Amino acid sequence: MTPRWYIGPWQWVTDEDNGWWSMPRGVVAAIDLRSLPAQARAGGTPEGVGLCCETSGADLGSDYTLLGEGSLTDAKVSQRARDAFPRLGKRQPQGDDILGLVMDALGVGADPTGDEFAKPLMPSARLQLECNIGPERRAVPFTLGQGHWGKVQDVLRADFRRTFEDARSGKLNDAEHHRRVLDATCEKYRVADWSVFVPQDIRGEIPGRLPHATVITDNFNRANGSLGTSAEGWSWSSLAAIVHNITNNAVRFSGSNQYNSSRAEFDLSSSDNYCQATIRNQNSLNNRRHGLAARFSSATDSHYRLVLLYNNAGTAGFNLEKTVSAVITLLFSGSVTYVDPEVGNLTVNGSSLEGFYGGVSAVSGMDTALTSGLRCGFSGNSSTTTTAYDNLEAGDLSAGPTFQPAWARCNQYLQGGF
């Protein structure tokens, strides 16, 4: 059916011991326009709204305002629809179609701090602004010095300040790691002058860049029990009461129907990163909402995650979700043909999110909430002792995953192809 575009509130959904923010049943994708404080609060009265796409003809109810119908560019919007679109302060949203409204709201209309409204759309490694929602994916070139470049700089400088402070305080693995992050940022934006990305008051403390390419691996070939320490010498931490354990040289989820989150305590050098692992023994209908995490914060339980939903009738279902201070929001859903074993890959590139299964894109979308995060891991909400995760690999996109189908796509990003 023809896509229909709505503005409306996020809903708090509960399932046994779990809870998360979601759009109504029938919505295939959504863009989160809430502030970060609203995203980090579990339950209660919704604060802020999202733009959502519905393609089945479902009735979303009176709380949802129809903006238009058709493709992102065919769905022309009226002044009444623009008035209904959320905004930062009193600024009037601009745009004649859905794509225009989204690019305006997440561009010059965005909030670099995320304190009051959504943060700006961040460019991918190929310097494209990618609007990826529902059945459509559009990309426009991003030009430094034009559009919302000033707001992108504000985000990058604020993120660098946190990285600098974390490195100097010992929260990162290396006291000079911020200089590797700076190198990755300069490479991404094709800018030689690193001071562009550093707050003025700390520029005198930065002697320059350091090479950044980073990849980590873990095959979990060690004793049964906690995830412990990898053969490369870095350790794992559990961020929830329900933990992941090693059983027969692979990671398995323990507990039942509760939130679980484990982080690899090693810093990559770019927030444009990926996490992948081999997934096997998936043939249980109890396999719900657990999987891989990327752009994982070293300070809070905030990350993007690709979660396995179910296996039924030859289909593997996936969600793209985010956690902001351990509060979950469901963003996008997708599915591919079920294979066992198979490699899953979560790639986070600018504001674009994509989950691969055996080299095939299973689910993709966009989100602007989490702009920093140099670690990876596992994250989920329910468990089964059957599904196993093995041969984890994570790294900067510029370093490149060895999983070639996904790497081929990453290479296209870096080389400017589509």
CSV table of C-alpha atoms in Angstrom, one decimal:
chain,number,residue,atom,x,y,z
A,1,MET,CA,0.0,0.0,0.0
A,2,THR,CA,1.0,3.6,-0.3
A,3,PRO,CA,3.1,4.9,2.6
A,4,ARG,CA,1.3,7.2,5.0
A,5,TRP,CA,3.3,9.5,7.2
A,6,TYR,CA,2.2,10.5,10.7
A,7,ILE,CA,3.4,12.6,13.6
A,8,GLY,CA,2.5,11.2,17.0
A,9,PRO,CA,3.6,10.1,20.5
A,10,TRP,CA,5.9,7.2,21.4
A,11,GLN,CA,4.1,4.4,23.4
A,12,TRP,CA,5.5,2.5,26.4
A,13,VAL,CA,5.1,-1.2,25.7
A,14,THR,CA,5.6,-3.9,28.4
A,15,ASP,CA,6.1,-7.6,27.9
A,16,GLU,CA,6.5,-9.6,31.1
A,17,ASP,CA,9.6,-8.0,32.7
A,18,ASN,CA,10.6,-5.9,29.7
A,19,GLY,CA,9.6,-2.4,28.6
A,20,TRP,CA,10.5,-0.2,25.7
A,21,TRP,CA,9.3,2.8,23.6
A,22,SER,CA,7.6,2.0,20.4
A,23,MET,CA,5.2,3.3,17.7
A,24,PRO,CA,1.7,1.6,17.3
A,25,ARG,CA,1.3,-1.7,15.7
A,26,GLY,CA,1.2,-1.3,11.9
A,27,VAL,CA,4.1,1.2,11.8
A,28,VAL,CA,7.1,-0.1,9.8
A,29,ALA,CA,9.6,2.6,10.8
A,30,ALA,CA,10.0,5.8,12.8
A,31,ILE,CA,12.3,8.7,13.3
A,32,ASP,CA,12.7,9.8,16.9
A,33,LEU,CA,12.3,13.6,17.4
A,34,ARG,CA,12.4,13.5,21.2
A,35,SER,CA,15.0,15.1,23.4
A,36,LEU,CA,17.6,12.9,25.0
A,37,PRO,CA,16.1,13.2,28.5
A,38,ALA,CA,12.8,12.0,27.2
A,39,GLN,CA,14.4,9.0,25.5
A,40,ALA,CA,16.2,8.1,28.7
A,41,ARG,CA,13.1,8.0,30.9
A,42,ALA,CA,11.3,4.6,31.2
A,43,GLY,CA,7.5,4.6,31.1
A,44,GLY,CA,5.0,7.3,32.2
A,45,THR,CA,3.5,10.0,30.0
A,46,PRO,CA,5.3,10.3,26.6
A,47,GLU,CA,7.3,13.4,26.1
A,48,GLY,CA,8.0,14.4,22.5
A,49,VAL,CA,6.9,12.6,19.3
A,50,GLY,CA,8.2,10.7,16.3
A,51,LEU,CA,7.6,10.7,12.6
A,52,CYS,CA,6.3,7.3,11.5
A,53,CYS,CA,5.5,5.4,8.3
A,54,GLU,CA,2.5,3.1,8.0
A,55,THR,CA,2.0,0.9,4.9
A,56,SER,CA,-0.8,-1.5,5.8
A,57,GLY,CA,-3.8,0.8,6.2
A,58,ALA,CA,-3.8,0.4,10.0
A,59,ASP,CA,-5.8,3.0,12.0
A,60,LEU,CA,-3.2,4.7,14.3
A,61,GLY,CA,-5.8,6.6,16.3
A,62,SER,CA,-6.6,10.2,17.0
A,63,ASP,CA,-3.2,10.9,18.6
A,64,TYR,CA,-1.5,10.6,15.3
A,65,THR,CA,-1.7,13.4,12.7
A,66,LEU,CA,-1.5,12.5,9.0
A,67,LEU,CA,1.1,14.6,7.3
A,68,GLY,CA,0.9,13.1,3.8
A,69,GLU,CA,0.8,10.1,1.6
A,70,GLY,CA,3.2,8.7,-1.0
A,71,SER,CA,7.0,8.6,-1.3
A,72,LEU,CA,9.2,10.9,0.8
A,73,THR,CA,9.1,13.4,-2.1
A,74,ASP,CA,5.7,12.7,-3.5
A,75,ALA,CA,4.0,13.3,-0.1
A,76,LYS,CA,3.4,17.0,-0.3
A,77,VAL,CA,2.5,18.7,3.0
A,78,SER,CA,0.2,21.6,3.7
A,79,GLN,CA,0.8,24.5,6.0
A,80,ARG,CA,-1.5,22.7,8.5
A,81,ALA,CA,0.8,19.7,8.4
A,82,ARG,CA,3.9,22.0,8.9
A,83,ASP,CA,2.2,23.6,11.9
A,84,ALA,CA,1.7,20.1,13.4
A,85,PHE,CA,5.4,19.2,12.9
A,86,PRO,CA,7.5,19.4,16.1
A,87,ARG,CA,10.1,22.2,16.3
A,88,LEU,CA,12.9,23.6,18.4
A,89,GLY,CA,11.6,26.8,20.0
A,90,LYS,CA,9.4,29.0,17.8
A,91,ARG,CA,11.1,28.3,14.5
A,92,GLN,CA,8.6,27.4,11.7
A,93,PRO,CA,9.4,24.0,10.1
A,94,GLN,CA,10.3,24.3,6.4
A,95,GLY,CA,9.7,21.9,3.5
A,96,ASP,CA,7.1,21.1,0.9
A,97,ASP,CA,7.3,17.3,1.2
A,98,ILE,CA,8.1,14.8,3.9
A,99,LEU,CA,11.8,14.6,3.0
A,100,GLY,CA,12.0,18.3,3.2
A,101,LEU,CA,10.4,18.4,6.6
A,102,VAL,CA,12.7,15.7,8.0
A,103,MET,CA,15.9,17.2,6.5
A,104,ASP,CA,14.9,20.6,7.9
A,105,ALA,CA,14.0,19.3,11.4
A,106,LEU,CA,17.2,17.3,11.7
A,107,GLY,CA,19.3,20.0,10.0
A,108,VAL,CA,19.1,23.7,10.7
A,109,GLY,CA,16.2,23.0,13.1
A,110,ALA,CA,18.0,20.4,15.2
A,111,ASP,CA,19.4,20.8,18.8
A,112,PRO,CA,23.2,19.9,19.0
A,113,THR,CA,22.9,19.2,22.7
A,114,GLY,CA,19.8,17.0,22.5
A,115,ASP,CA,18.5,18.7,25.6
A,116,GLU,CA,15.3,20.0,24.1
A,117,PHE,CA,14.9,18.4,20.7
A,118,ALA,CA,16.4,15.8,18.4
A,119,LYS,CA,20.1,16.1,17.6
A,120,PRO,CA,21.2,16.9,14.0
A,121,LEU,CA,21.6,14.3,11.2
A,122,MET,CA,25.2,13.4,11.0
A,123,PRO,CA,26.9,12.6,7.7
A,124,SER,CA,28.0,9.1,6.8
A,125,ALA,CA,31.6,8.3,6.0
A,126,ARG,CA,31.0,9.2,2.4
A,127,LEU,CA,29.7,12.6,3.5
A,128,GLN,CA,26.1,11.9,2.6
A,129,LEU,CA,23.1,12.9,4.7
A,130,GLU,CA,21.0,9.7,4.6
A,131,CYS,CA,17.3,9.8,5.2
A,132,ASN,CA,16.4,6.1,5.7
A,133,ILE,CA,12.9,5.4,6.9
A,134,GLY,CA,10.3,2.7,6.1
A,135,PRO,CA,10.4,1.6,2.4
A,136,GLU,CA,12.6,4.5,1.2
A,137,ARG,CA,16.2,5.5,1.4
A,138,ARG,CA,17.4,8.9,0.2
A,139,ALA,CA,20.8,10.5,0.4
A,140,VAL,CA,22.0,14.0,-0.4
A,141,PRO,CA,25.6,15.3,-0.4
A,142,PHE,CA,26.8,17.1,2.7
A,143,THR,CA,29.0,20.1,2.1
A,144,LEU,CA,31.3,21.4,4.8
A,145,GLY,CA,30.6,25.1,5.5
A,146,GLN,CA,27.0,24.9,4.3
A,147,GLY,CA,23.6,23.8,5.6
A,148,HIS,CA,23.8,22.7,9.2
A,149,TRP,CA,27.6,22.3,9.2
A,150,GLY,CA,27.8,24.6,12.3
A,151,LYS,CA,25.5,22.2,14.3
A,152,VAL,CA,27.5,19.2,13.1
A,153,GLN,CA,30.6,20.9,14.4
A,154,ASP,CA,28.9,21.6,17.7
A,155,VAL,CA,28.2,17.9,18.1
A,156,LEU,CA,31.7,16.8,17.1
A,157,ARG,CA,33.3,19.3,19.5
A,158,ALA,CA,31.1,18.3,22.4
A,159,ASP,CA,31.8,14.6,21.7
A,160,PHE,CA,35.6,15.3,21.4
A,161,ARG,CA,35.6,17.1,24.8
A,162,ARG,CA,34.0,14.1,26.5
A,163,THR,CA,36.5,11.8,24.8
A,164,PHE,CA,39.4,14.0,25.9
A,165,GLU,CA,38.1,14.1,29.5
A,166,ASP,CA,37.5,10.4,29.6
A,167,ALA,CA,41.0,9.6,28.2
A,168,ARG,CA,42.7,12.0,30.7
A,169,SER,CA,40.7,10.6,33.6
A,170,GLY,CA,41.5,7.0,32.9
A,171,LYS,CA,38.1,6.0,31.7
A,172,LEU,CA,39.5,5.0,28.3
A,173,ASN,CA,42.2,2.4,27.7
A,174,ASP,CA,44.8,5.0,26.6
A,175,ALA,CA,45.4,8.6,27.9
A,176,GLU,CA,46.1,9.7,24.3
A,177,HIS,CA,43.2,7.9,22.7
A,178,HIS,CA,41.4,11.2,22.0
A,179,ARG,CA,44.1,11.9,19.4
A,180,ARG,CA,43.2,8.7,17.6
A,181,VAL,CA,39.6,9.7,17.6
A,182,LEU,CA,40.6,13.1,16.2
A,183,ASP,CA,42.5,11.4,13.4
A,184,ALA,CA,39.5,9.3,12.4
A,185,THR,CA,37.3,12.4,12.4
A,186,CYS,CA,39.7,14.4,10.2
A,187,GLU,CA,39.9,11.5,7.8
A,188,LYS,CA,36.1,11.2,7.6
A,189,TYR,CA,35.5,14.8,6.9
A,190,ARG,CA,38.6,15.2,4.6
A,191,VAL,CA,39.9,18.0,6.8
A,192,ALA,CA,43.6,18.4,7.6
A,193,ASP,CA,43.2,21.1,10.3
A,194,TRP,CA,42.3,19.0,13.3
A,195,SER,CA,41.6,22.2,15.4
A,196,VAL,CA,38.3,22.5,13.6
A,197,PHE,CA,36.9,19.6,15.7
A,198,VAL,CA,38.4,20.7,19.1
A,199,PRO,CA,36.9,23.1,21.5
A,200,GLN,CA,39.0,26.3,21.6
A,201,ASP,CA,39.8,26.1,25.3
A,202,ILE,CA,41.6,22.8,25.1
A,203,ARG,CA,43.3,23.1,21.7
A,204,GLY,CA,46.6,24.0,23.5
A,205,GLU,CA,46.6,20.6,25.2
A,206,ILE,CA,46.4,18.7,21.9
A,207,PRO,CA,49.8,18.1,20.3
A,208,GLY,CA,48.2,16.6,17.2
A,209,ARG,CA,46.7,13.4,15.7
A,210,LEU,CA,47.7,9.7,16.2
A,211,PRO,CA,46.9,6.9,13.7
A,212,HIS,CA,43.5,5.4,14.4
A,213,ALA,CA,42.7,2.1,12.6
A,214,THR,CA,41.3,-0.3,15.1
A,215,VAL,CA,39.9,-3.9,15.0
A,216,ILE,CA,39.3,-6.3,18.0
A,217,THR,CA,38.3,-9.9,18.0
A,218,ASP,CA,37.2,-12.6,20.5
A,219,ASN,CA,36.6,-16.3,19.9
A,220,PHE,CA,35.6,-17.0,23.5
A,221,ASN,CA,37.8,-20.2,23.6
A,222,ARG,CA,38.2,-20.2,27.3
A,223,ALA,CA,36.6,-21.8,30.4
A,224,ASN,CA,32.9,-21.8,30.9
A,225,GLY,CA,31.6,-18.9,33.1
A,226,SER,CA,31.8,-15.1,32.8
A,227,LEU,CA,33.0,-13.5,29.6
A,228,GLY,CA,36.2,-12.6,31.4
A,229,THR,CA,39.2,-11.5,29.4
A,230,SER,CA,39.9,-12.0,25.7
A,231,ALA,CA,43.0,-13.5,24.3
A,232,GLU,CA,43.9,-10.0,23.1
A,233,GLY,CA,44.0,-8.9,26.8
A,234,TRP,CA,41.0,-6.7,27.0
A,235,SER,CA,38.1,-7.5,29.4
A,236,TRP,CA,34.3,-7.7,29.4
A,237,SER,CA,31.9,-6.0,31.8
A,238,SER,CA,28.2,-6.7,32.5
A,239,LEU,CA,26.0,-3.7,32.8
A,240,ALA,CA,22.9,-5.5,34.0
A,241,ALA,CA,21.9,-8.1,36.7
A,242,ILE,CA,21.3,-10.7,34.0
A,243,VAL,CA,24.6,-11.6,32.4
A,244,HIS,CA,26.1,-13.3,29.4
A,245,ASN,CA,28.2,-16.4,30.0
A,246,ILE,CA,30.6,-18.6,28.0
A,247,THR,CA,29.4,-22.1,27.4
A,248,ASN,CA,31.3,-24.5,25.2
A,249,ASN,CA,33.4,-21.7,23.7
A,250,ALA,CA,30.5,-19.4,22.7
A,251,VAL,CA,28.5,-16.6,24.3
A,252,ARG,CA,25.0,-17.5,25.6
A,253,PHE,CA,22.3,-15.4,27.3
A,254,SER,CA,21.4,-16.4,30.9
A,255,GLY,CA,18.4,-15.6,33.0
A,256,SER,CA,14.9,-15.1,31.7
A,257,ASN,CA,12.9,-12.1,30.2
A,258,GLN,CA,15.1,-9.5,31.7
A,259,TYR,CA,17.4,-6.8,30.3
A,260,ASN,CA,21.0,-7.9,29.8
A,261,SER,CA,23.9,-5.9,28.4
A,262,SER,CA,27.7,-6.7,28.2
A,263,ARG,CA,30.4,-4.4,26.9
A,264,ALA,CA,33.8,-5.1,25.5
A,265,GLU,CA,36.1,-2.7,27.4
A,266,PHE,CA,38.3,-1.7,24.5
A,267,ASP,CA,38.1,1.6,22.8
A,268,LEU,CA,37.7,1.8,19.0
A,269,SER,CA,38.8,5.1,17.4
A,270,SER,CA,35.6,6.1,15.6
A,271,SER,CA,31.9,6.2,16.5
A,272,ASP,CA,31.4,5.0,12.9
A,273,ASN,CA,31.9,1.4,13.8
A,274,TYR,CA,30.6,-2.1,13.4
A,275,CYS,CA,30.1,-5.2,15.5
A,276,GLN,CA,29.6,-8.7,14.1
A,277,ALA,CA,29.5,-12.3,15.2
A,278,THR,CA,28.5,-15.8,14.1
A,279,ILE,CA,25.0,-16.7,15.3
A,280,ARG,CA,24.2,-20.4,15.6
A,281,ASN,CA,21.6,-22.8,17.2
A,282,GLN,CA,18.8,-20.3,16.5
A,283,ASN,CA,16.0,-22.9,16.0
A,284,SER,CA,14.1,-22.0,19.1
A,285,LEU,CA,10.9,-19.9,19.1
A,286,ASN,CA,12.1,-18.5,22.5
A,287,ASN,CA,14.8,-16.5,20.8
A,288,ARG,CA,13.6,-13.0,21.3
A,289,ARG,CA,15.2,-9.6,21.4
A,290,HIS,CA,18.9,-10.3,21.9
A,291,GLY,CA,21.9,-9.6,19.8
A,292,LEU,CA,24.8,-7.3,18.9
A,293,ALA,CA,25.6,-3.8,20.1
A,294,ALA,CA,27.7,-1.0,18.5
A,295,ARG,CA,28.5,2.6,19.2
A,296,PHE,CA,28.5,1.6,22.9
A,297,SER,CA,29.3,4.3,25.4
A,298,SER,CA,32.1,3.7,27.8
A,299,ALA,CA,30.4,5.8,30.5
A,300,THR,CA,26.7,4.8,30.3
A,301,ASP,CA,24.6,1.9,29.0
A,302,SER,CA,23.8,3.6,25.8
A,303,HIS,CA,24.2,1.9,22.4
A,304,TYR,CA,22.5,0.8,19.2
A,305,ARG,CA,21.7,-2.9,18.8
A,306,LEU,CA,20.6,-5.4,16.2
A,307,VAL,CA,18.4,-7.9,18.0
A,308,LEU,CA,17.2,-11.3,16.8
A,309,LEU,CA,13.4,-11.6,17.2
A,310,TYR,CA,12.3,-15.0,16.1
A,311,ASN,CA,12.8,-17.9,13.8
A,312,ASN,CA,9.6,-19.2,12.2
A,313,ALA,CA,8.8,-20.7,8.8
A,314,GLY,CA,12.3,-20.1,7.5
A,315,THR,CA,12.5,-16.4,8.4
A,316,ALA,CA,14.9,-14.6,10.7
A,317,GLY,CA,13.4,-11.4,12.2
A,318,PHE,CA,15.5,-8.5,13.4
A,319,ASN,CA,15.0,-5.2,15.1
A,320,LEU,CA,17.1,-2.1,15.1
A,321,GLU,CA,16.8,-0.6,18.5
A,322,LYS,CA,18.7,1.9,20.7
A,323,THR,CA,19.2,2.2,24.4
A,324,VAL,CA,19.7,5.6,26.0
A,325,SER,CA,20.8,5.0,29.6
A,326,ALA,CA,19.4,1.5,29.4
A,327,VAL,CA,16.0,2.7,28.2
A,328,ILE,CA,15.1,1.0,24.9
A,329,THR,CA,13.4,2.4,21.8
A,330,LEU,CA,12.3,0.2,18.9
A,331,LEU,CA,13.1,2.0,15.6
A,332,PHE,CA,12.9,-0.4,12.7
A,333,SER,CA,12.1,-4.1,11.9
A,334,GLY,CA,13.1,-6.4,9.1
A,335,SER,CA,13.6,-10.0,8.1
A,336,VAL,CA,15.7,-12.3,5.9
A,337,THR,CA,15.9,-16.0,5.0
A,338,TYR,CA,16.9,-18.0,8.0
A,339,VAL,CA,20.3,-19.8,7.9
A,340,ASP,CA,22.2,-21.6,10.7
A,341,PRO,CA,24.9,-20.8,11.4
A,342,GLU,CA,25.3,-17.3,9.9
A,343,VAL,CA,27.1,-14.0,10.5
A,344,GLY,CA,25.2,-11.0,11.8
A,345,ASN,CA,26.7,-7.6,11.4
A,346,LEU,CA,25.6,-4.2,12.9
A,347,THR,CA,27.0,-1.2,11.1
A,348,VAL,CA,26.6,2.4,12.5
A,349,ASN,CA,27.7,5.1,10.1
A,350,GLY,CA,26.9,8.7,10.8
A,351,SER,CA,23.1,8.6,11.6
A,352,SER,CA,22.6,5.5,9.4
A,353,LEU,CA,22.0,2.1,11.0
A,354,GLU,CA,22.1,-1.2,9.1
A,355,GLY,CA,21.9,-4.8,10.2
A,356,PHE,CA,23.3,-7.5,7.9
A,357,TYR,CA,22.6,-11.3,8.0
A,358,GLY,CA,25.0,-13.4,5.9
A,359,GLY,CA,25.9,-10.3,3.9
A,360,VAL,CA,22.3,-9.4,3.1
A,361,SER,CA,20.8,-6.2,4.5
A,362,ALA,CA,18.1,-7.4,6.9
A,363,VAL,CA,17.0,-4.1,8.4
A,364,SER,CA,18.1,-0.4,8.1
A,365,GLY,CA,17.2,2.9,9.4
A,366,MET,CA,18.3,6.2,10.9
A,367,ASP,CA,18.6,7.9,14.3
A,368,THR,CA,20.5,10.9,15.6
A,369,ALA,CA,20.4,10.4,19.4
A,370,LEU,CA,23.8,8.6,19.9
A,371,THR,CA,26.7,10.4,18.2
A,372,SER,CA,29.6,9.0,20.2
A,373,GLY,CA,30.5,5.6,21.5
A,374,LEU,CA,33.7,3.7,20.9
A,375,ARG,CA,32.9,0.2,22.2
A,376,CYS,CA,30.8,-2.8,21.2
A,377,GLY,CA,29.1,-5.8,22.9
A,378,PHE,CA,26.0,-7.8,23.3
A,379,SER,CA,22.6,-6.6,24.4
A,380,GLY,CA,19.1,-8.1,24.8
A,381,ASN,CA,15.9,-8.4,26.7
A,382,SER,CA,15.1,-12.1,26.9
A,383,SER,CA,17.1,-15.2,26.8
A,384,THR,CA,17.5,-18.7,25.7
A,385,THR,CA,20.3,-21.1,26.4
A,386,THR,CA,20.2,-22.5,22.8
A,387,THR,CA,21.4,-19.5,20.7
A,388,ALA,CA,25.2,-19.0,20.7
A,389,TYR,CA,27.3,-16.0,19.6
A,390,ASP,CA,30.9,-16.7,18.5
A,391,ASN,CA,33.8,-15.2,16.7
A,392,LEU,CA,33.1,-11.6,17.6
A,393,GLU,CA,34.8,-8.9,15.6
A,394,ALA,CA,34.4,-5.1,15.9
A,395,GLY,CA,36.2,-2.1,14.6
A,396,ASP,CA,36.3,1.3,12.9
A,397,LEU,CA,34.6,1.3,9.5
A,398,SER,CA,37.9,2.6,8.1
A,399,ALA,CA,39.7,-0.4,9.4
A,400,GLY,CA,37.0,-2.6,7.8
A,401,PRO,CA,35.4,-5.9,8.9
A,402,THR,CA,36.8,-9.1,7.5
A,403,PHE,CA,33.2,-10.1,6.8
A,404,GLN,CA,33.5,-9.3,3.1
A,405,PRO,CA,29.9,-8.7,2.1
A,406,ALA,CA,29.5,-6.0,4.8
A,407,TRP,CA,33.0,-4.7,4.2
A,408,ALA,CA,32.3,-4.2,0.5
A,409,ARG,CA,29.4,-2.0,1.5
A,410,CYS,CA,31.6,-0.1,4.1
A,411,ASN,CA,34.2,0.4,1.4
A,412,GLN,CA,31.6,1.9,-0.9
A,413,TYR,CA,30.8,4.4,1.9
A,414,LEU,CA,34.5,5.3,2.3
A,415,GLN,CA,35.2,5.6,-1.4
A,416,GLY,CA,32.1,7.7,-2.1
A,417,GLY,CA,30.0,5.1,-4.0
A,418,PHE,CA,26.4,4.1,-3.2
